[in-house]
Amino acid sequence: MKSNEELVKYFTDLLPHAQVSEGKQYVEIVVDLDKWHETAKTLAECELKFDFMVDITAVDYIPKFMIVCHLTSTTTRDFIVLKTYIEDRDNPTIDTLSDIWPTAEFQEREIYDLFGIRFNNHPDLRRLFLEDDYGYPLRKDFRDDINMIELKN
Amino acid sequence: MSEVIKNYIVRENEDYIVNMGPQHPSTHGVLRLELVLSGETVKQVVPHIGYIHRGIEKMCEYDTYKQIVHLTDRMDYLSAHINNEAVCLLVENALEIEVPERVKYIRVVLDELTRIASHQLWWSAYGMDLGALTAFFYGMRDREKILDIFEESFGSRLLHSFNTPGGLMHDVHPNFQKHAMEFVKYFRKKLPEYKQLLTDNVIFRNRTQGIGVMSRETAIAYGVTGPSGRGSGFSCDVRKIAPYGVYDQLEFEQILYEQGDSFARYMVRMKEMEQSLNIIEQAVDKITDGPFTAKVKPIIKLPEGEYYQRVETARGELGVYVVSDGKKFPYRVRFRSPNFSNLFVLNTIARGHLIADLVAISGSLDLVIPDIDR
C-alpha cells in the first residue's frame, strides 16, 4: 500500500490529462467527461490494477452533476476516488463503465433511475426501483408536493 | 476480469417465463426473480427490485446526522448495530472526536453479537429453504439468547439505535459483560449441534456442494463482498484490510475458502461465528470503566467536504459516502450496500442450474431485501 503522496506522484505521471489531488481521506482524480472511459480503463489495467469498483454514484451540484467512483485494488489495497462533471443538465450523458467492471451495470442503472443520467453503450438501461413516469427524486430540484415533507432550516 | 463474459440469452418461443416472488418464501422479502426456463433448467435470472424502496438516501438529506443513524437500522435490519456504527464512525472521524476506550470495546462486542445473531438467523432459514425444518428451531433458540442481551441493555431486540456520534445512547446494563461471557460459553457448546444437524448431513451436502460456483474473478468483478465473496477466496474483510474501531488490536482470522460453491459460502459463515466468539472473549475483558460517550454538540455540523467510511457488516462491505456543505443537514448521503452487489451476481452463477438449486444459491448469498432497495 502506497502513501497518498506516492499515489499522487504515480497518477500525475500515469494520467497527464487529469487533475490529481491528495484529498482529505483518499487521493482524488478529476477528469474531463470525454476522458472518463479511457481513464477508467487505464486505472483498471495499470500496474496497481484497480480491479474492484466499490461504488459509483452521482451528486447533484446545481446545475452540474458530479459522478464519483470509488475504486480499490485487491492486490495492493490502495483506495482512490475518480470524479468527473456533467455540465449538460437537460440531457446528461456519460460513457458506461460496465464493460470494465460488471458491477457498474446495476449501480449505473440506479443512477439513471434516481438522477436521470443516461449511460452510453449500457447493455440494459432500465429504471431500477421506480416506475417509468416517476421523476428523478435525488435531483435537488425534484418536487413532490403530496409525498414530501420538507423541514425549513 | 475478462473471464466474465456478458451473454444475454435471446428468449426463444419454447422458453417458459416464471416469476419467483415477490412473495416467494425463499426470497425472504419482497424480491421478484424473473426466470427464463428451459424445462426445469434456469437459462436466465432477471431480478426486479424496488418493492420496498423507501428513499432513505433522499430522507437523509432532510435529517441531522444524529437522526440518520436511526434510518440506517432500517436498511439491513439484521446488522442494525453495524450500520449505525458506520455513520457514527464517519462523523467521529470527520470531527476528530476521541471516543472513550470503553465505548470502542462495547461496540466491538455488540458488532460481533449482531454478526452471530445474523448468521444464526441465516443458518436457520437456509436449512428451512432446503427442507430441514429442525434447523430453524435450533437457530432461533440460540439467537434468542443474544436478543435477550440486547433487550436487557437497550430495551429493543432488533432495531436498537444504540450508537450515536460520539459514543452510546446510554450505558449498558451492569450485567452486560457477564451475560455476554455466558453466551460465549453456551454457544461454544451448541455449535457442534449445528455441525451434526446440517454441516455433516449428506442430503444437505449433496444439495450445496458444487452448486452455484463463483470464481474469484467473478466475485471481484461483481463486487461480491462479505462471506459470499470470501467463499470464493476473495479476501475482502474490511476488519482486516482497512481496520476501524479496535479491530487492529484484536486477534482473529479472516476465513477464506477457495471452492466458491454454496457449501463454501456456508462454511465461511459457520467458521466466522467461531471467530466472532473469540473476538467477544477478548473484547469483554478489555471493557474498562469510564464515560459512555464523548462530549458532542447537540447539533452536529460537518466541515465542508466529502467523507467515506467502510465497515464490515454481516453480509459484506457497507460504504457510507457523505457530501457536506457545512450545514446541519448533509448535502448528499449514499450507502453502498453489500446486498445490492451480492444480488446481481445471481444471474451469472445460477445459470444452468435447476430451480430447486436456485433456492440453494440465493439462500447461500444471504440477501436482505430492504438493504437492496433502501
Short mmCIF file of C-alpha atoms in Angstrom, two decimals:
data_model
loop_
_atom_site.label_atom_id
_atom_site.label_comp_id
_atom_site.label_asym_id
_atom_site.label_seq_id
_atom_site.Cartn_x
_atom_site.Cartn_y
_atom_site.Cartn_z
CA MET A 1 0.00 0.00 0.00
CA LYS A 2 1.40 3.37 -1.05
CA SER A 3 1.08 6.61 0.86
CA ASN A 4 -1.12 9.34 -0.57
CA GLU A 5 1.92 11.40 -1.66
CA GLU A 6 3.36 8.47 -3.60
CA LEU A 7 -0.02 7.84 -5.21
CA VAL A 8 -0.34 11.47 -6.31
CA LYS A 9 3.09 11.28 -7.95
CA TYR A 10 2.26 7.94 -9.59
CA PHE A 11 -1.04 9.19 -11.05
CA THR A 12 0.37 12.51 -12.23
CA ASP A 13 2.81 10.54 -14.39
CA LEU A 14 0.22 7.95 -15.44
CA LEU A 15 -2.61 10.35 -16.30
CA PRO A 16 -1.24 13.60 -17.76
CA HIS A 17 -4.73 14.91 -18.65
CA ALA A 18 -6.17 14.52 -15.13
CA GLN A 19 -6.08 16.75 -12.06
CA VAL A 20 -4.73 14.70 -9.17
CA SER A 21 -5.01 15.97 -5.62
CA GLU A 22 -4.31 14.42 -2.24
CA GLY A 23 -7.81 14.95 -0.84
CA LYS A 24 -8.85 14.69 2.79
CA GLN A 25 -9.04 10.92 3.01
CA TYR A 26 -8.18 9.38 -0.33
CA VAL A 27 -6.40 10.52 -3.47
CA GLU A 28 -8.83 12.22 -5.85
CA ILE A 29 -8.57 12.13 -9.64
CA VAL A 30 -10.74 14.55 -11.61
CA VAL A 31 -11.00 14.05 -15.37
CA ASP A 32 -12.93 15.65 -18.22
CA LEU A 33 -16.12 13.97 -19.34
CA ASP A 34 -14.71 12.79 -22.68
CA LYS A 35 -11.71 11.12 -20.95
CA TRP A 36 -13.93 9.22 -18.43
CA HIS A 37 -13.94 5.78 -20.01
CA GLU A 38 -10.33 6.00 -21.17
CA THR A 39 -9.11 6.93 -17.68
CA ALA A 40 -11.10 4.16 -16.04
CA LYS A 41 -9.62 1.63 -18.45
CA THR A 42 -6.11 2.89 -17.74
CA LEU A 43 -6.69 2.58 -13.99
CA ALA A 44 -8.03 -0.96 -14.32
CA GLU A 45 -5.06 -2.05 -16.39
CA CYS A 46 -2.26 -0.06 -14.74
CA GLU A 47 0.44 -1.52 -12.50
CA LEU A 48 -1.66 -1.10 -9.33
CA LYS A 49 -4.62 -2.79 -11.05
CA PHE A 50 -7.77 -1.22 -9.65
CA ASP A 51 -9.94 -4.26 -10.26
CA PHE A 52 -12.65 -3.75 -7.62
CA MET A 53 -15.17 -0.95 -8.10
CA VAL A 54 -16.57 -0.35 -4.64
CA ASP A 55 -19.13 2.22 -5.58
CA ILE A 56 -20.27 4.61 -8.29
CA THR A 57 -22.75 7.35 -7.58
CA ALA A 58 -23.76 10.87 -8.56
CA VAL A 59 -24.12 14.17 -6.72
CA ASP A 60 -26.32 16.98 -7.96
CA TYR A 61 -24.47 20.31 -7.75
CA ILE A 62 -27.00 22.52 -9.50
CA PRO A 63 -26.59 22.94 -12.47
CA LYS A 64 -23.79 20.37 -12.75
CA PHE A 65 -23.76 16.66 -11.94
CA MET A 66 -20.73 15.02 -10.38
CA ILE A 67 -20.10 11.33 -10.95
CA VAL A 68 -18.00 9.78 -8.19
CA CYS A 69 -16.40 6.39 -8.41
CA HIS A 70 -14.60 4.69 -5.50
CA LEU A 71 -12.02 2.19 -6.66
CA THR A 72 -9.75 -0.17 -4.83
CA SER A 73 -7.10 -2.65 -5.77
CA THR A 74 -7.46 -6.15 -4.37
CA THR A 75 -3.71 -6.75 -4.62
CA THR A 76 -2.23 -3.55 -3.17
CA ARG A 77 -5.31 -2.32 -1.19
CA ASP A 78 -4.90 1.25 -2.47
CA PHE A 79 -8.17 3.19 -2.41
CA ILE A 80 -8.84 6.10 -4.77
CA VAL A 81 -11.67 8.36 -5.88
CA LEU A 82 -12.34 9.08 -9.56
CA LYS A 83 -14.57 12.01 -10.49
CA THR A 84 -15.99 13.85 -13.44
CA TYR A 85 -18.56 16.57 -14.02
CA ILE A 86 -21.51 16.64 -16.43
CA GLU A 87 -22.46 20.18 -17.45
CA ASP A 88 -25.48 19.47 -19.65
CA ARG A 89 -28.45 19.32 -17.26
CA ASP A 90 -31.22 18.82 -19.82
CA ASN A 91 -29.71 15.76 -21.41
CA PRO A 92 -26.93 14.42 -19.16
CA THR A 93 -24.99 11.55 -20.73
CA ILE A 94 -21.78 9.76 -19.84
CA ASP A 95 -19.98 6.62 -21.01
CA THR A 96 -20.71 3.43 -19.14
CA LEU A 97 -18.02 1.62 -17.16
CA SER A 98 -19.91 -1.68 -17.13
CA ASP A 99 -17.59 -3.20 -19.74
CA ILE A 100 -14.67 -2.68 -17.33
CA TRP A 101 -16.37 -3.52 -14.02
CA PRO A 102 -19.61 -5.55 -14.44
CA THR A 103 -20.93 -4.36 -11.05
CA ALA A 104 -21.19 -0.87 -12.55
CA GLU A 105 -24.05 -2.04 -14.75
CA PHE A 106 -26.51 -2.15 -11.86
CA GLN A 107 -25.18 0.81 -9.94
CA GLU A 108 -25.42 2.87 -13.14
CA ARG A 109 -28.99 1.71 -13.54
CA GLU A 110 -29.63 3.08 -10.06
CA ILE A 111 -28.08 6.42 -11.02
CA TYR A 112 -30.23 6.52 -14.15
CA ASP A 113 -33.29 5.78 -12.03
CA LEU A 114 -32.67 8.40 -9.36
CA PHE A 115 -30.81 11.14 -11.29
CA GLY A 116 -31.87 10.67 -14.90
CA ILE A 117 -28.30 10.46 -16.17
CA ARG A 118 -28.06 8.33 -19.31
CA PHE A 119 -25.15 5.97 -19.90
CA ASN A 120 -23.81 5.44 -23.41
CA ASN A 121 -23.33 1.80 -24.52
CA HIS A 122 -25.03 0.48 -21.39
CA PRO A 123 -26.30 -3.08 -22.04
CA ASP A 124 -29.60 -2.79 -20.16
CA LEU A 125 -30.55 0.77 -19.23
CA ARG A 126 -33.94 0.48 -17.49
CA ARG A 127 -35.29 2.03 -14.32
CA LEU A 128 -34.45 0.02 -11.23
CA PHE A 129 -36.70 1.00 -8.32
CA LEU A 130 -39.36 3.38 -9.61
CA GLU A 131 -41.99 3.44 -12.33
CA ASP A 132 -41.19 4.82 -15.77
CA ASP A 133 -43.19 8.03 -15.35
CA TYR A 134 -41.79 8.96 -11.95
CA GLY A 135 -39.42 11.96 -11.80
CA TYR A 136 -35.78 11.80 -10.76
CA PRO A 137 -36.02 12.11 -6.97
CA LEU A 138 -32.40 12.60 -5.99
CA ARG A 139 -32.12 15.73 -8.15
CA LYS A 140 -32.10 18.79 -5.93
CA ASP A 141 -34.90 20.46 -7.90
CA PHE A 142 -37.25 17.47 -7.58
CA ARG A 143 -40.64 18.45 -6.19
CA ASP A 144 -43.40 16.19 -4.92
CA ASP A 145 -45.98 18.28 -3.11
CA ILE A 146 -48.04 15.32 -1.92
CA ASN A 147 -45.47 12.94 -0.51
CA MET A 148 -42.60 15.17 0.54
CA ILE A 149 -42.47 16.91 3.88
CA GLU A 150 -39.66 19.43 3.88
CA LEU A 151 -38.14 20.89 7.02
CA LYS A 152 -37.07 24.50 6.69
CA ASN A 153 -33.81 25.49 8.38
CA MET B 1 -11.86 -9.77 -15.31
CA SER B 2 -12.03 -10.64 -19.00
CA GLU B 3 -13.23 -14.11 -17.94
CA VAL B 4 -16.57 -12.64 -17.06
CA ILE B 5 -18.48 -12.75 -20.29
CA LYS B 6 -21.79 -10.99 -20.65
CA ASN B 7 -24.09 -13.06 -22.77
CA TYR B 8 -27.70 -12.10 -22.69
CA ILE B 9 -29.56 -15.12 -23.96
CA VAL B 10 -32.17 -14.44 -26.60
CA ARG B 11 -35.53 -15.72 -25.44
CA GLU B 12 -36.95 -18.42 -27.66
CA ASN B 13 -40.56 -19.34 -28.09
CA GLU B 14 -40.30 -22.63 -26.18
CA ASP B 15 -38.94 -20.87 -23.09
CA TYR B 16 -41.09 -20.60 -20.01
CA ILE B 17 -41.08 -17.33 -18.11
CA VAL B 18 -41.83 -17.83 -14.43
CA ASN B 19 -42.00 -15.18 -11.75
CA MET B 20 -40.44 -16.26 -8.48
CA GLY B 21 -41.74 -13.78 -5.94
CA PRO B 22 -42.42 -11.11 -4.83
CA GLN B 23 -43.93 -13.29 -2.14
CA HIS B 24 -41.97 -16.47 -2.54
CA PRO B 25 -40.88 -17.85 0.85
CA SER B 26 -37.28 -18.46 -0.22
CA THR B 27 -36.60 -14.84 -1.17
CA HIS B 28 -37.07 -13.72 2.46
CA GLY B 29 -38.62 -10.43 1.44
CA VAL B 30 -40.23 -8.74 -1.49
CA LEU B 31 -37.88 -9.66 -4.31
CA ARG B 32 -39.12 -10.81 -7.70
CA LEU B 33 -36.91 -13.02 -9.81
CA GLU B 34 -37.99 -13.35 -13.41
CA LEU B 35 -36.79 -16.77 -14.52
CA VAL B 36 -36.34 -17.84 -18.12
CA LEU B 37 -36.63 -21.61 -18.06
CA SER B 38 -35.97 -24.35 -20.50
CA GLY B 39 -37.77 -27.28 -18.92
CA GLU B 40 -36.62 -27.07 -15.32
CA THR B 41 -33.24 -25.53 -16.12
CA VAL B 42 -32.68 -21.87 -15.43
CA LYS B 43 -31.45 -20.03 -18.52
CA GLN B 44 -31.53 -16.53 -17.13
CA VAL B 45 -32.44 -14.76 -13.89
CA VAL B 46 -33.62 -11.16 -14.05
CA PRO B 47 -34.07 -9.62 -10.58
CA HIS B 48 -36.78 -6.98 -10.23
CA ILE B 49 -36.41 -4.86 -7.13
CA GLY B 50 -37.92 -1.71 -5.68
CA TYR B 51 -40.92 -3.16 -3.87
CA ILE B 52 -39.67 -1.79 -0.55
CA HIS B 53 -37.82 1.30 -1.79
CA ARG B 54 -38.25 4.00 0.86
CA GLY B 55 -35.86 6.62 -0.45
CA ILE B 56 -33.57 6.52 2.57
CA GLU B 57 -30.87 8.46 0.70
CA LYS B 58 -33.33 11.27 -0.04
CA MET B 59 -34.66 11.24 3.53
CA CYS B 60 -31.12 11.64 4.82
CA GLU B 61 -30.85 14.98 3.02
CA TYR B 62 -33.50 16.37 5.35
CA ASP B 63 -32.22 14.86 8.60
CA THR B 64 -29.45 15.74 11.01
CA TYR B 65 -26.56 13.37 11.44
CA LYS B 66 -27.95 12.02 14.70
CA GLN B 67 -31.26 11.26 13.01
CA ILE B 68 -29.58 9.50 10.09
CA VAL B 69 -28.27 6.87 12.50
CA HIS B 70 -31.85 5.75 13.11
CA LEU B 71 -32.57 5.41 9.40
CA THR B 72 -29.61 3.09 8.83
CA ASP B 73 -31.23 0.49 11.12
CA ARG B 74 -33.92 0.00 8.54
CA MET B 75 -31.59 -0.96 5.70
CA ASP B 76 -30.00 -4.21 6.79
CA TYR B 77 -32.08 -4.86 9.87
CA LEU B 78 -30.03 -7.92 10.83
CA SER B 79 -26.81 -5.87 11.03
CA ALA B 80 -28.52 -2.84 12.55
CA HIS B 81 -25.80 -2.12 15.07
CA ILE B 82 -23.01 -2.27 12.49
CA ASN B 83 -24.91 0.05 10.13
CA ASN B 84 -25.27 2.59 12.95
CA GLU B 85 -21.59 2.35 13.67
CA ALA B 86 -20.72 3.20 10.07
CA VAL B 87 -22.43 6.61 10.29
CA CYS B 88 -21.08 7.23 13.80
CA LEU B 89 -17.51 6.45 12.74
CA LEU B 90 -17.83 8.76 9.75
CA VAL B 91 -18.98 11.68 11.91
CA GLU B 92 -16.38 10.95 14.58
CA ASN B 93 -13.54 10.78 12.05
CA ALA B 94 -14.71 13.96 10.32
CA LEU B 95 -14.92 15.97 13.56
CA GLU B 96 -11.91 14.17 15.11
CA ILE B 97 -13.90 13.18 18.19
CA GLU B 98 -11.93 10.94 20.54
CA VAL B 99 -14.28 8.15 21.58
CA PRO B 100 -13.72 6.66 25.08
CA GLU B 101 -11.98 3.26 25.17
CA ARG B 102 -14.96 1.73 26.96
CA VAL B 103 -17.22 2.62 24.07
CA LYS B 104 -14.87 1.14 21.48
CA TYR B 105 -14.83 -2.26 23.16
CA ILE B 106 -18.56 -2.29 23.87
CA ARG B 107 -19.11 -1.55 20.19
CA VAL B 108 -16.91 -4.46 19.14
CA VAL B 109 -18.79 -6.85 21.44
CA LEU B 110 -22.11 -5.62 20.07
CA ASP B 111 -20.85 -5.84 16.47
CA GLU B 112 -19.89 -9.45 16.90
CA LEU B 113 -23.05 -10.36 18.80
CA THR B 114 -25.01 -8.84 15.93
CA ARG B 115 -22.94 -10.79 13.43
CA ILE B 116 -23.57 -14.06 15.25
CA ALA B 117 -27.30 -13.35 15.56
CA SER B 118 -27.45 -12.57 11.85
CA HIS B 119 -25.58 -15.73 10.89
CA GLN B 120 -27.82 -17.78 13.20
CA LEU B 121 -30.94 -16.47 11.52
CA TRP B 122 -29.40 -17.15 8.13
CA TRP B 123 -28.43 -20.67 9.20
CA SER B 124 -31.97 -21.36 10.44
CA ALA B 125 -33.60 -20.01 7.30
CA TYR B 126 -31.13 -21.70 4.97
CA GLY B 127 -31.88 -25.06 6.49
CA MET B 128 -35.57 -24.39 6.15
CA ASP B 129 -35.16 -23.37 2.48
CA LEU B 130 -33.58 -26.72 1.79
CA GLY B 131 -36.23 -28.67 3.70
CA ALA B 132 -34.53 -29.11 7.08
CA LEU B 133 -37.14 -27.62 9.37
CA THR B 134 -35.46 -28.70 12.62
CA ALA B 135 -32.54 -26.37 11.96
CA PHE B 136 -34.89 -23.42 12.20
CA PHE B 137 -35.80 -24.18 15.80
CA TYR B 138 -32.20 -24.78 16.87
CA GLY B 139 -31.01 -21.50 15.35
CA MET B 140 -33.87 -19.48 16.74
CA ARG B 141 -33.38 -20.95 20.20
CA ASP B 142 -29.79 -19.70 20.36
CA ARG B 143 -30.50 -16.38 18.67
CA GLU B 144 -32.99 -15.65 21.46
CA LYS B 145 -30.11 -15.57 23.97
CA ILE B 146 -28.43 -12.73 22.06
CA LEU B 147 -31.67 -10.81 21.67
CA ASP B 148 -32.17 -11.12 25.43
CA ILE B 149 -28.79 -9.46 25.99
CA PHE B 150 -29.83 -6.66 23.62
CA GLU B 151 -33.21 -6.27 25.30
CA GLU B 152 -31.65 -6.05 28.73
CA SER B 153 -29.37 -3.18 27.72
CA PHE B 154 -31.33 -1.26 25.06
CA GLY B 155 -34.95 -2.18 25.59
CA SER B 156 -35.33 -3.30 21.98
CA ARG B 157 -34.40 -6.54 20.33
CA LEU B 158 -33.88 -5.86 16.65
CA LEU B 159 -33.60 -2.17 15.74
CA HIS B 160 -31.75 -0.75 18.71
CA SER B 161 -30.28 2.57 17.58
CA PHE B 162 -27.83 2.35 20.41
CA ASN B 163 -24.90 4.07 18.75
CA THR B 164 -24.80 7.81 18.46
CA PRO B 165 -22.00 10.01 17.13
CA GLY B 166 -19.50 10.24 20.00
CA GLY B 167 -20.46 7.10 21.87
CA LEU B 168 -23.55 5.31 23.05
CA MET B 169 -27.07 6.48 23.84
CA HIS B 170 -26.76 5.38 27.47
CA ASP B 171 -24.63 2.97 29.45
CA VAL B 172 -25.05 -0.77 29.07
CA HIS B 173 -26.69 -2.87 31.76
CA PRO B 174 -24.32 -3.81 34.65
CA ASN B 175 -24.78 -7.48 33.78
CA PHE B 176 -23.80 -6.94 30.13
CA GLN B 177 -20.28 -8.39 30.39
CA LYS B 178 -21.37 -11.33 32.49
CA HIS B 179 -24.19 -12.27 30.15
CA ALA B 180 -22.02 -11.84 27.04
CA MET B 181 -19.48 -14.28 28.50
CA GLU B 182 -22.24 -16.68 29.48
CA PHE B 183 -23.47 -16.62 25.92
CA VAL B 184 -19.98 -17.37 24.55
CA LYS B 185 -19.72 -20.44 26.81
CA TYR B 186 -23.26 -21.53 25.93
CA PHE B 187 -22.88 -21.14 22.18
CA ARG B 188 -19.48 -22.92 22.08
CA LYS B 189 -21.30 -25.97 23.41
CA LYS B 190 -24.13 -25.64 20.90
CA LEU B 191 -22.04 -25.21 17.74
CA PRO B 192 -21.30 -28.98 17.45
CA GLU B 193 -25.08 -29.50 17.22
CA TYR B 194 -25.13 -27.23 14.16
CA LYS B 195 -22.41 -29.39 12.65
CA GLN B 196 -24.31 -32.60 13.29
CA LEU B 197 -27.59 -31.23 12.00
CA LEU B 198 -26.62 -29.58 8.72
CA THR B 199 -22.88 -29.46 8.05
CA ASP B 200 -22.40 -33.23 8.21
CA ASN B 201 -25.78 -34.03 6.72
CA VAL B 202 -25.38 -35.97 3.47
CA ILE B 203 -28.56 -34.59 1.89
CA PHE B 204 -27.55 -31.05 2.73
CA ARG B 205 -24.03 -31.54 1.35
CA ASN B 206 -25.33 -33.02 -1.88
CA ARG B 207 -27.63 -30.07 -2.34
CA THR B 208 -24.93 -27.43 -1.78
CA GLN B 209 -21.58 -28.84 -2.87
CA GLY B 210 -20.69 -27.82 -6.42
CA ILE B 211 -23.85 -25.73 -6.73
CA GLY B 212 -23.55 -22.11 -7.83
CA VAL B 213 -19.80 -21.96 -8.25
CA MET B 214 -18.49 -18.39 -8.27
CA SER B 215 -14.87 -17.83 -9.26
CA ARG B 216 -12.70 -15.28 -7.50
CA GLU B 217 -12.69 -13.14 -10.67
CA THR B 218 -16.50 -13.11 -10.81
CA ALA B 219 -16.69 -12.15 -7.14
CA ILE B 220 -14.34 -9.19 -7.64
CA ALA B 221 -15.90 -8.09 -10.92
CA TYR B 222 -19.42 -8.06 -9.47
CA GLY B 223 -18.27 -6.59 -6.16
CA VAL B 224 -19.44 -9.55 -4.09
CA THR B 225 -18.13 -8.99 -0.58
CA GLY B 226 -18.63 -10.48 2.85
CA PRO B 227 -18.86 -14.22 3.49
CA SER B 228 -20.18 -14.74 -0.07
CA GLY B 229 -17.02 -13.21 -1.53
CA ARG B 230 -14.72 -14.94 0.95
CA GLY B 231 -16.20 -18.30 -0.02
CA SER B 232 -14.60 -17.67 -3.43
CA GLY B 233 -11.20 -16.83 -1.97
CA PHE B 234 -11.64 -13.06 -2.34
CA SER B 235 -10.01 -11.55 0.74
CA CYS B 236 -12.39 -8.66 1.43
CA ASP B 237 -12.83 -8.47 5.21
CA VAL B 238 -12.82 -4.73 5.96
CA ARG B 239 -11.97 -5.53 9.58
CA LYS B 240 -8.60 -6.79 8.26
CA ILE B 241 -7.87 -4.70 5.17
CA ALA B 242 -8.98 -1.28 6.49
CA PRO B 243 -9.40 -1.75 10.26
CA TYR B 244 -11.76 0.56 12.13
CA GLY B 245 -12.52 0.81 15.84
CA VAL B 246 -10.22 -1.50 17.77
CA TYR B 247 -10.23 -4.42 15.34
CA ASP B 248 -6.50 -3.99 14.71
CA GLN B 249 -5.81 -4.75 18.39
CA LEU B 250 -7.80 -7.99 18.46
CA GLU B 251 -6.72 -11.39 17.22
CA PHE B 252 -8.94 -13.12 14.73
CA GLU B 253 -8.64 -14.81 11.37
CA GLN B 254 -10.14 -13.93 8.05
CA ILE B 255 -11.92 -17.07 6.86
CA LEU B 256 -11.22 -17.91 3.24
CA TYR B 257 -12.47 -20.83 1.19
CA GLU B 258 -11.38 -21.46 -2.38
CA GLN B 259 -14.18 -23.65 -3.77
CA GLY B 260 -16.68 -20.83 -4.36
CA ASP B 261 -19.76 -23.06 -4.22
CA SER B 262 -22.76 -22.73 -1.91
CA PHE B 263 -21.17 -25.04 0.62
CA ALA B 264 -18.03 -22.87 0.80
CA ARG B 265 -20.15 -19.80 1.50
CA TYR B 266 -21.96 -21.83 4.16
CA MET B 267 -18.70 -22.88 5.79
CA VAL B 268 -17.32 -19.32 5.84
CA ARG B 269 -20.28 -18.23 7.96
CA MET B 270 -20.02 -21.22 10.28
CA LYS B 271 -16.32 -20.54 10.90
CA GLU B 272 -16.97 -16.81 11.25
CA MET B 273 -19.29 -17.45 14.17
CA GLU B 274 -16.40 -19.17 15.97
CA GLN B 275 -14.12 -16.22 15.21
CA SER B 276 -16.75 -13.81 16.50
CA LEU B 277 -16.90 -15.76 19.76
CA ASN B 278 -13.12 -15.38 20.09
CA ILE B 279 -13.37 -11.63 19.47
CA ILE B 280 -16.10 -11.24 22.09
CA GLU B 281 -13.99 -13.14 24.63
CA GLN B 282 -11.03 -10.83 24.07
CA ALA B 283 -13.05 -7.61 23.98
CA VAL B 284 -15.24 -8.25 27.03
CA ASP B 285 -12.16 -8.38 29.28
CA LYS B 286 -10.97 -5.03 27.96
CA ILE B 287 -14.18 -3.10 28.72
CA THR B 288 -12.92 -0.63 31.31
CA ASP B 289 -14.87 1.77 33.49
CA GLY B 290 -15.35 5.22 32.10
CA PRO B 291 -17.78 7.51 30.35
CA PHE B 292 -20.12 6.00 27.76
CA THR B 293 -19.94 8.97 25.41
CA ALA B 294 -17.62 11.77 24.41
CA LYS B 295 -18.80 15.37 24.56
CA VAL B 296 -20.60 16.19 21.32
CA LYS B 297 -22.57 19.29 20.41
CA PRO B 298 -26.33 18.73 20.18
CA ILE B 299 -26.35 19.83 16.52
CA ILE B 300 -23.52 18.37 14.52
CA LYS B 301 -22.19 20.25 11.52
CA LEU B 302 -19.53 18.56 9.42
CA PRO B 303 -16.93 20.77 7.75
CA GLU B 304 -17.40 21.18 4.02
CA GLY B 305 -16.10 18.22 2.04
CA GLU B 306 -16.58 14.57 1.25
CA TYR B 307 -16.27 11.66 3.63
CA TYR B 308 -16.23 7.93 3.16
CA GLN B 309 -16.39 5.16 5.73
CA ARG B 310 -16.19 1.42 5.14
CA VAL B 311 -17.34 -1.18 7.65
CA GLU B 312 -17.86 -4.94 7.51
CA THR B 313 -21.48 -5.88 8.17
CA ALA B 314 -22.65 -9.48 8.48
CA ARG B 315 -23.19 -9.52 4.70
CA GLY B 316 -20.26 -7.60 3.32
CA GLU B 317 -18.80 -4.19 2.87
CA LEU B 318 -21.03 -1.24 3.72
CA GLY B 319 -19.78 2.10 2.46
CA VAL B 320 -21.20 5.40 3.64
CA TYR B 321 -20.43 8.40 1.44
CA VAL B 322 -21.40 11.84 2.75
CA VAL B 323 -21.05 15.16 0.96
CA SER B 324 -21.32 18.05 3.41
CA ASP B 325 -21.79 21.72 2.62
CA GLY B 326 -21.19 22.80 6.21
CA LYS B 327 -24.85 22.89 7.22
CA LYS B 328 -26.58 20.72 9.79
CA PHE B 329 -28.13 18.52 7.09
CA PRO B 330 -25.82 16.58 4.75
CA TYR B 331 -25.87 17.60 1.08
CA ARG B 332 -25.86 14.04 -0.18
CA VAL B 333 -25.70 10.66 1.51
CA ARG B 334 -25.03 7.45 -0.33
CA PHE B 335 -24.99 3.93 1.09
CA ARG B 336 -23.04 1.31 -0.79
CA SER B 337 -24.99 -1.65 0.46
CA PRO B 338 -23.42 -5.11 0.30
CA ASN B 339 -26.63 -6.94 -0.68
CA PHE B 340 -27.11 -4.81 -3.79
CA SER B 341 -23.93 -6.14 -5.38
CA ASN B 342 -24.44 -9.63 -3.97
CA LEU B 343 -27.87 -9.95 -5.61
CA PHE B 344 -26.85 -9.16 -9.18
CA VAL B 345 -24.26 -11.91 -9.38
CA LEU B 346 -27.16 -14.38 -9.22
CA ASN B 347 -27.69 -14.38 -13.00
CA THR B 348 -24.08 -15.41 -13.59
CA ILE B 349 -23.81 -18.19 -11.03
CA ALA B 350 -27.33 -19.66 -11.20
CA ARG B 351 -27.41 -20.14 -14.97
CA GLY B 352 -27.66 -23.80 -15.97
CA HIS B 353 -28.88 -24.99 -12.58
CA LEU B 354 -32.33 -26.31 -11.69
CA ILE B 355 -34.97 -24.12 -10.00
CA ALA B 356 -34.56 -26.05 -6.73
CA ASP B 357 -30.85 -25.25 -6.82
CA LEU B 358 -31.62 -21.58 -7.36
CA VAL B 359 -33.13 -21.59 -3.87
CA ALA B 360 -29.91 -23.08 -2.50
CA ILE B 361 -27.83 -20.46 -4.33
CA SER B 362 -29.84 -17.38 -3.42
CA GLY B 363 -30.04 -18.64 0.16
CA SER B 364 -26.27 -19.02 0.35
CA LEU B 365 -25.84 -15.38 -0.74
CA ASP B 366 -27.82 -14.36 2.38
CA LEU B 367 -29.82 -11.49 0.90
CA VAL B 368 -31.72 -8.95 2.97
CA ILE B 369 -34.10 -7.16 0.62
CA PRO B 370 -34.59 -3.80 2.42
CA ASP B 371 -30.84 -3.31 2.14
CA ILE B 372 -31.01 -3.73 -1.64
CA ASP B 373 -33.91 -1.30 -2.13
CA ARG B 374 -33.00 1.21 0.59
#
